[in-house]
mmCIF file of C-alpha atoms in Angstrom:
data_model
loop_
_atom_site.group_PDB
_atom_site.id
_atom_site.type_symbol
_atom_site.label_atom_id
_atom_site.label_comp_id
_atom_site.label_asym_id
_atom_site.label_seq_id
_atom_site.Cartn_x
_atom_site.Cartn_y
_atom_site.Cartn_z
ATOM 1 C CA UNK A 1 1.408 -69.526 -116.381
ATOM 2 C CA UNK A 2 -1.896 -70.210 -114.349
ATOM 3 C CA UNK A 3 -4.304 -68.476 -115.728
ATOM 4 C CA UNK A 4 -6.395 -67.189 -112.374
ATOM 5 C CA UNK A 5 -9.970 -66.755 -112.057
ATOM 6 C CA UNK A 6 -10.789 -63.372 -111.383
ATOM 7 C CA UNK A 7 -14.717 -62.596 -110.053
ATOM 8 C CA UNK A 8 -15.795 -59.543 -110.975
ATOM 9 C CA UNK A 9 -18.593 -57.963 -108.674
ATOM 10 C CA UNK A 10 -21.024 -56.207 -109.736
ATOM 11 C CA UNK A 11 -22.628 -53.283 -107.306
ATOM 12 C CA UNK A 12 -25.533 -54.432 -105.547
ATOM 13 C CA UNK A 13 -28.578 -52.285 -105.169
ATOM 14 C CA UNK A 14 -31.330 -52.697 -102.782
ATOM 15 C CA UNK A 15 -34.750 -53.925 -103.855
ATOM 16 C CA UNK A 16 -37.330 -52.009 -102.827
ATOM 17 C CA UNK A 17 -41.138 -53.050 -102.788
ATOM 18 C CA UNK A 18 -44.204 -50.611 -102.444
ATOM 19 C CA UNK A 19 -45.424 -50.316 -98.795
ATOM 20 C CA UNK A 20 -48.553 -51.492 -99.685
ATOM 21 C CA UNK A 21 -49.772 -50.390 -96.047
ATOM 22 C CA UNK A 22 -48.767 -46.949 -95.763
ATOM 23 C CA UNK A 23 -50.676 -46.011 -99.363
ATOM 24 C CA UNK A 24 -53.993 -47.626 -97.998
ATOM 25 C CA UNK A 25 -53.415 -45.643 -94.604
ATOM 26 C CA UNK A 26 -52.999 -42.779 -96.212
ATOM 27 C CA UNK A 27 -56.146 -42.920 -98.659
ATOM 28 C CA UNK A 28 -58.118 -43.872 -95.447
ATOM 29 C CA UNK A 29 -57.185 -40.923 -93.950
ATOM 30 C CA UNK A 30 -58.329 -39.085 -96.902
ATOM 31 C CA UNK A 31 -61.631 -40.720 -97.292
ATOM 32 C CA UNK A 32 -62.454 -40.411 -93.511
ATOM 33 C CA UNK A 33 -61.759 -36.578 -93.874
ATOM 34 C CA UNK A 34 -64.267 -36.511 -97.185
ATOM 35 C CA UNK A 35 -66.787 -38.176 -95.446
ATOM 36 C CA UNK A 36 -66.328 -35.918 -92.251
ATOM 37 C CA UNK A 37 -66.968 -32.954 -94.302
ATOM 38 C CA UNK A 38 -69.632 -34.087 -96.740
ATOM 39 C CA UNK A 39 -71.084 -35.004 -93.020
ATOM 40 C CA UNK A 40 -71.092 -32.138 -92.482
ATOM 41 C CA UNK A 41 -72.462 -29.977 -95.416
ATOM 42 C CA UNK A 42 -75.215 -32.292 -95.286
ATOM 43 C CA UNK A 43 -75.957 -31.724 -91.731
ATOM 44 C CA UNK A 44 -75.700 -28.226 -92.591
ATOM 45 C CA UNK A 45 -77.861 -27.913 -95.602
ATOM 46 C CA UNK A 46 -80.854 -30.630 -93.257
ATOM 47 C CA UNK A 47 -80.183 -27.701 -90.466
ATOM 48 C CA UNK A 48 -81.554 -24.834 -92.973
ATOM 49 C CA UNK A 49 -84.281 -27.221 -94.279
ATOM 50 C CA UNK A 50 -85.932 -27.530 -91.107
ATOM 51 C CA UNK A 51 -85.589 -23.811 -90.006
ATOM 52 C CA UNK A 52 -87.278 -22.746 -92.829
ATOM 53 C CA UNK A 53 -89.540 -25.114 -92.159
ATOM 54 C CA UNK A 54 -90.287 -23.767 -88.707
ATOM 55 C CA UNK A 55 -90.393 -20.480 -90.171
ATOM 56 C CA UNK A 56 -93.545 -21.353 -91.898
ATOM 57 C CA UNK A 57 -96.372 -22.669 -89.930
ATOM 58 C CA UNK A 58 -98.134 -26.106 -91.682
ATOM 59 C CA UNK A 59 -101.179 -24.158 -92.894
ATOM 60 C CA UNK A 60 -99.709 -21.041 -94.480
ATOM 61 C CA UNK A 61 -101.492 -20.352 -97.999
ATOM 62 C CA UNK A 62 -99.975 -17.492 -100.369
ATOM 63 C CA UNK A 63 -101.460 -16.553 -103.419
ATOM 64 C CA UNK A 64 -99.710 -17.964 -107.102
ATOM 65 C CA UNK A 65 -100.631 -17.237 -110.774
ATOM 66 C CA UNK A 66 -100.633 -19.996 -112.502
ATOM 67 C CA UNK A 67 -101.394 -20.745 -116.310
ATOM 68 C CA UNK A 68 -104.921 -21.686 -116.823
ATOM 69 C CA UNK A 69 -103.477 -23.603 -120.495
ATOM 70 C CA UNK A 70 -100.616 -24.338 -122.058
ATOM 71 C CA UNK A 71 -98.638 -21.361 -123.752
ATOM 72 C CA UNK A 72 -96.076 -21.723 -126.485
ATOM 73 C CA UNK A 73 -92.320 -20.080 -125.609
ATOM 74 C CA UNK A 74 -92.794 -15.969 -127.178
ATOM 75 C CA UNK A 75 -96.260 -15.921 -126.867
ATOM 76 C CA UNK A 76 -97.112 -12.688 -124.868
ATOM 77 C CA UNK A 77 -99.054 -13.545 -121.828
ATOM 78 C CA UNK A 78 -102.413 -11.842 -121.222
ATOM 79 C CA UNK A 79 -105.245 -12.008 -118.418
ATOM 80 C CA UNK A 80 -107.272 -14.778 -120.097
ATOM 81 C CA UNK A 81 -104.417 -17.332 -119.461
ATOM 82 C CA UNK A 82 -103.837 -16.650 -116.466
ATOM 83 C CA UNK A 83 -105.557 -17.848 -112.752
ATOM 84 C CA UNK A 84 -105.178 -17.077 -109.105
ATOM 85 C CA UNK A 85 -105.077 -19.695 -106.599
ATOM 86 C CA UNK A 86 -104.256 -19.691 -103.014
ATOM 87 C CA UNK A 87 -101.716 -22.628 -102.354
ATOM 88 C CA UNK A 88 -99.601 -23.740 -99.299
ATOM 89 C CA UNK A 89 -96.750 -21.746 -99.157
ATOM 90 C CA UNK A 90 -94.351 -24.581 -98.976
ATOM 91 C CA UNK A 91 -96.086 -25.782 -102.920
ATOM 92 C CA UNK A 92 -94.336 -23.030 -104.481
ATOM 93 C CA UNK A 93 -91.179 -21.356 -104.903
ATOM 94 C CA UNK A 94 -90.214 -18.486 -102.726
ATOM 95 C CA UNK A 95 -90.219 -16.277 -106.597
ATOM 96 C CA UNK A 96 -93.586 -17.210 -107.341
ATOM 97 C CA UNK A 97 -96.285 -14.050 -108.639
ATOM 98 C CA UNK A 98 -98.837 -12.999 -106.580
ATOM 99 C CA UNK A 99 -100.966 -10.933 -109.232
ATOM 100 C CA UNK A 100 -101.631 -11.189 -112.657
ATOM 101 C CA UNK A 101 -100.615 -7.841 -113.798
ATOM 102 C CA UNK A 102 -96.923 -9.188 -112.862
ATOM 103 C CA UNK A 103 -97.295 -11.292 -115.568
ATOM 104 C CA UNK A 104 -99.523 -9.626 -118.302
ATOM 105 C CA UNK A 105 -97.888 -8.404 -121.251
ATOM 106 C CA UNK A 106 -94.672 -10.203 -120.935
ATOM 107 C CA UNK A 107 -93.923 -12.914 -123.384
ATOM 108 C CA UNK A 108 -92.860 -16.619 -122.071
ATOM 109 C CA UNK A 109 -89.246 -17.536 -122.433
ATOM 110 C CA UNK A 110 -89.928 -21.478 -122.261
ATOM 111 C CA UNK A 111 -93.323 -23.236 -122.928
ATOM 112 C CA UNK A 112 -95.522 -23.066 -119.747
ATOM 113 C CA UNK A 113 -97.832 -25.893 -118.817
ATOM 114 C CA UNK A 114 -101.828 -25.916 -118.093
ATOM 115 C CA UNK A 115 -101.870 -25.524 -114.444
ATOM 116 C CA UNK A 116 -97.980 -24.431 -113.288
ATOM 117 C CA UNK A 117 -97.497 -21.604 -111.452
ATOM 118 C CA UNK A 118 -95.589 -18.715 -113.155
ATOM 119 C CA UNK A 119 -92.459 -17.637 -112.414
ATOM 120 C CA UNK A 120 -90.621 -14.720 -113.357
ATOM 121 C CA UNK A 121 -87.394 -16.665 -114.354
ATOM 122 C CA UNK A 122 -89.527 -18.305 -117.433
ATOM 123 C CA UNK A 123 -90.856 -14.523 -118.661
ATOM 124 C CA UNK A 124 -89.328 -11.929 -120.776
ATOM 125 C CA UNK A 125 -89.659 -7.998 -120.376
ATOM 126 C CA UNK A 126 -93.365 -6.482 -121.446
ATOM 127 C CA UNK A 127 -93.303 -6.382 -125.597
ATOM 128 C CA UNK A 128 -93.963 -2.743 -126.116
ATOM 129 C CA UNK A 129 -95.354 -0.037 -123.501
ATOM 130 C CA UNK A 130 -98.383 1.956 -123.075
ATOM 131 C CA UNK A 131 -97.682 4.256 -126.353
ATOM 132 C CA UNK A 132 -96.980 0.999 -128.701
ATOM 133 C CA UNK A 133 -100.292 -0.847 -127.216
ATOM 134 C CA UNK A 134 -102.493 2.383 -127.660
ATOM 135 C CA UNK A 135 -101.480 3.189 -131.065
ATOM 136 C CA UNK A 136 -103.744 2.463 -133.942
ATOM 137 C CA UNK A 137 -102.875 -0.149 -136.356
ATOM 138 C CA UNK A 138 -101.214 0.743 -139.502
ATOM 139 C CA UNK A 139 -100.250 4.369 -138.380
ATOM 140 C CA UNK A 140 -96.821 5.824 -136.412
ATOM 141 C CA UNK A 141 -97.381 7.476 -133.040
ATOM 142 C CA UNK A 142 -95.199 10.465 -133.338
ATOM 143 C CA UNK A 143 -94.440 13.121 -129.879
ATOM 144 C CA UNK A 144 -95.326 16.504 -131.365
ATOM 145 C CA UNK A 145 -94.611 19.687 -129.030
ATOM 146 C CA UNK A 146 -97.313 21.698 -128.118
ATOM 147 C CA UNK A 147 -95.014 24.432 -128.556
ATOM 148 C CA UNK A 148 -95.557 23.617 -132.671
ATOM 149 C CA UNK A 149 -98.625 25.026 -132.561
ATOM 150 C CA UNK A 150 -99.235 28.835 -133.011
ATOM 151 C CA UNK A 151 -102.897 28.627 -130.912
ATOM 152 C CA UNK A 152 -102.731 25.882 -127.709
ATOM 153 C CA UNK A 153 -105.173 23.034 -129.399
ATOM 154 C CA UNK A 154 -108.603 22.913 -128.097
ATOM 155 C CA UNK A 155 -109.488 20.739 -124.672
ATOM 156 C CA UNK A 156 -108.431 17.574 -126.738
ATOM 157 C CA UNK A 157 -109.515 14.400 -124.870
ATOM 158 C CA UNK A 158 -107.297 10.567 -125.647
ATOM 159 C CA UNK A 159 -108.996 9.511 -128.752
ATOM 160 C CA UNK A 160 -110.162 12.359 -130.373
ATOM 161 C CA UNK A 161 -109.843 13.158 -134.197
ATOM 162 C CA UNK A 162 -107.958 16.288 -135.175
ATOM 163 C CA UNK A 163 -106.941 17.914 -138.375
ATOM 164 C CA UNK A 164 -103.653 19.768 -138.961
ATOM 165 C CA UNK A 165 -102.950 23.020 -141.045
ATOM 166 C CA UNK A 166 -100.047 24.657 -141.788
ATOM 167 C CA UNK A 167 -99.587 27.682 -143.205
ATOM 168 C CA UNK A 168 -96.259 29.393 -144.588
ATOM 169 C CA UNK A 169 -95.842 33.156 -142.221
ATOM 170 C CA UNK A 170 -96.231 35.935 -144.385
ATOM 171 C CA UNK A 171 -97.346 33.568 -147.676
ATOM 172 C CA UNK A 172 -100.270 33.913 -149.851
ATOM 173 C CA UNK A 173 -103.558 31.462 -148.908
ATOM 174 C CA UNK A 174 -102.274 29.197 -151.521
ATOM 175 C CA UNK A 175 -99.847 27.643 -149.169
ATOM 176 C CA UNK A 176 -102.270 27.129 -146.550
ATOM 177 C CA UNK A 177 -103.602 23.674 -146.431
ATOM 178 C CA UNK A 178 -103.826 20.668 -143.889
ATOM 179 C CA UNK A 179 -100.745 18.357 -143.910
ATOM 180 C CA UNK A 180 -102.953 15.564 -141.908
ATOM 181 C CA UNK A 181 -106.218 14.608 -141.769
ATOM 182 C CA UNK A 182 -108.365 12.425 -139.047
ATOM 183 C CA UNK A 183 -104.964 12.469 -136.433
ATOM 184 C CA UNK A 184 -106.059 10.324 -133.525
ATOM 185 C CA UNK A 185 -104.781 11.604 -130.455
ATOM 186 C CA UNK A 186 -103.442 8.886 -128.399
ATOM 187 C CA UNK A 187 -101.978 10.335 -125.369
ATOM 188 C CA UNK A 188 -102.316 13.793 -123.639
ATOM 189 C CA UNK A 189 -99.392 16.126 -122.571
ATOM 190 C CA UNK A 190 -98.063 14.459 -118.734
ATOM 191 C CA UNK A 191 -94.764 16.733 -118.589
ATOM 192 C CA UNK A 192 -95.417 20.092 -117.498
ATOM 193 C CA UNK A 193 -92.380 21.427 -118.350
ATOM 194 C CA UNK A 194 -92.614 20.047 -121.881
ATOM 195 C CA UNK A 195 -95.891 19.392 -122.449
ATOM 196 C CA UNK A 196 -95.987 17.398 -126.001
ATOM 197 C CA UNK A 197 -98.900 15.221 -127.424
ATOM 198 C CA UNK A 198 -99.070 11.768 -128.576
ATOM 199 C CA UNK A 199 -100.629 11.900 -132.450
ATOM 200 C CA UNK A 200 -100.571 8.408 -134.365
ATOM 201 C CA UNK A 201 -100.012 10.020 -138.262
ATOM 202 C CA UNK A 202 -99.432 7.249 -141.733
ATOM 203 C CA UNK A 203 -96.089 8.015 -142.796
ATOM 204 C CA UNK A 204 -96.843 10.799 -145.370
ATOM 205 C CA UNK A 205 -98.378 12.661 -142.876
ATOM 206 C CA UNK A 206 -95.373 12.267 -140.431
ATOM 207 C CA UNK A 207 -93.076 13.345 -143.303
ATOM 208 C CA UNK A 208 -95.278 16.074 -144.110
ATOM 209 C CA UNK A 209 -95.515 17.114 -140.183
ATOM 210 C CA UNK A 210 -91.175 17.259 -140.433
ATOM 211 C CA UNK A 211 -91.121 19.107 -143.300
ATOM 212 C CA UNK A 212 -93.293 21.899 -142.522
ATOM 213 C CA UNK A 213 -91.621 22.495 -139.198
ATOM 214 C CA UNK A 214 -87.978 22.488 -140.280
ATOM 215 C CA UNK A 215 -89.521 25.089 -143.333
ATOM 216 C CA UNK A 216 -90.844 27.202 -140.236
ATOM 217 C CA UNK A 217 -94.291 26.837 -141.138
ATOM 218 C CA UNK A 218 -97.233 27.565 -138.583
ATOM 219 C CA UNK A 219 -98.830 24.853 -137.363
ATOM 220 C CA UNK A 220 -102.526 24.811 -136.359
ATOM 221 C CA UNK A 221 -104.552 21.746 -134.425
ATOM 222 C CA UNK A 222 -108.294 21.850 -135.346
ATOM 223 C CA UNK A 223 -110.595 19.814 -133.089
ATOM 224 C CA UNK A 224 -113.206 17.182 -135.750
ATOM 225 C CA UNK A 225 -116.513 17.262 -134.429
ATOM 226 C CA UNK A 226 -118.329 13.866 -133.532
ATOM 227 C CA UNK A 227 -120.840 12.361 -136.047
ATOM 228 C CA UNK A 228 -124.417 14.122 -134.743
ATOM 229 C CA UNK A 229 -122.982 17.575 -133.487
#
């Protein structure tokens, strides 16, 4: 028996090879459109540049604070290190100061440089207000009512010295005394409606001041007379 050859086919697939050229025209395409709109932006962001610029004629001054030395970051800005200078308009940013008092009392958030202008994105919000600069050091300023008081104080004037009694209603003059003594007044009544004073007190006095009113004692202001009277 003849033994017959028998060819056995295999399935052919077709090779395929990357088309090179349609991949690069592709990307080309894409970088063309990129640089079309980066072409634009640009030409967009030159446009706004130059309007502002004929916004503002050449010679335009404004006035800028700037720092007349360097300041440490937290140190609380005051008048002394601070200048005014008029500048071109185009030296500065548009969020420069113009006065000093937009700066003073505010502490700097990053160190500030002798001679650069001051801007309010480097400052903080003013450390304390008028009651916290005013009041003596070493004491608590404390709002008392005028209501408190069983006789309206005297014509009291900001920094006048006043003693305060209390006094028990319907006790015996043993438990009539003064609760503080030497009381600078720091601010006067401003609310009509609720017209209260500003007294800076130690803390003794303040507790003493609590206590007598929440025990319904009577509260009397008594105006110190200046040395020579």
């Amino acid at each position: 028996m003849k033994r017959g050859k028998y060819l056995l086919s295999k399935k052919e697939y077709p090779t395929t090879t990357p088309d090179w050229r349609a991949a690069v025209k592709r990307r080309t395409r894409f970088y063309v459109l990129m640089a079309v709109l980066l072409a634009i932006l640009f030409g967009i962001l030159v446009f706004q540049f130059f309007v502002r610029q004929q916004r503002i004629a050449p010679g335009s001054l404004t006035s800028a604070v700037f720092a007349t030395r360097d300041i440490k970051a937290g140190t609380v800005i005051m008048e002394g290190m601070l200048e005014i200078r008029d500048v071109s308009i185009l030296s500065v940013p548009d969020s420069h100061l113009m006065y000093k008092e937009q700066a003073i009392g505010k502490s700097a958030l990053y160190p500030l440089s002798m001679g650069e202008a001051v801007l309010p994105e480097k400052l903080a919000g003013k450390v304390g207000g008028l009651v916290a600069s005013r009041c003596p050091s070493g004491k608590w300023c404390v709002s008392i009512p005028a209501d408190w008081f069983i006789a309206a104080p005297p014509a009291l004037a900001e920094g006048d010295l006043v003693e305060i009694a209390s006094s028990l209603s319907g006790g015996n003059p043993g438990e009539t005394g003064f609760i503080a003594a030497g009381v600078q007044v720091v601010l006067l009544p401003e609310n009509e409606e609720s017209p209260a004073f500003i007294f800076a007190l130690d803390d003794q006095e303040a507790l003493s001041l609590l206590y007598a009113r929440s025990n319904q004692f009577q509260l009397l202001a008594l105006l110190r007379p200046t040395e020579g009277d």
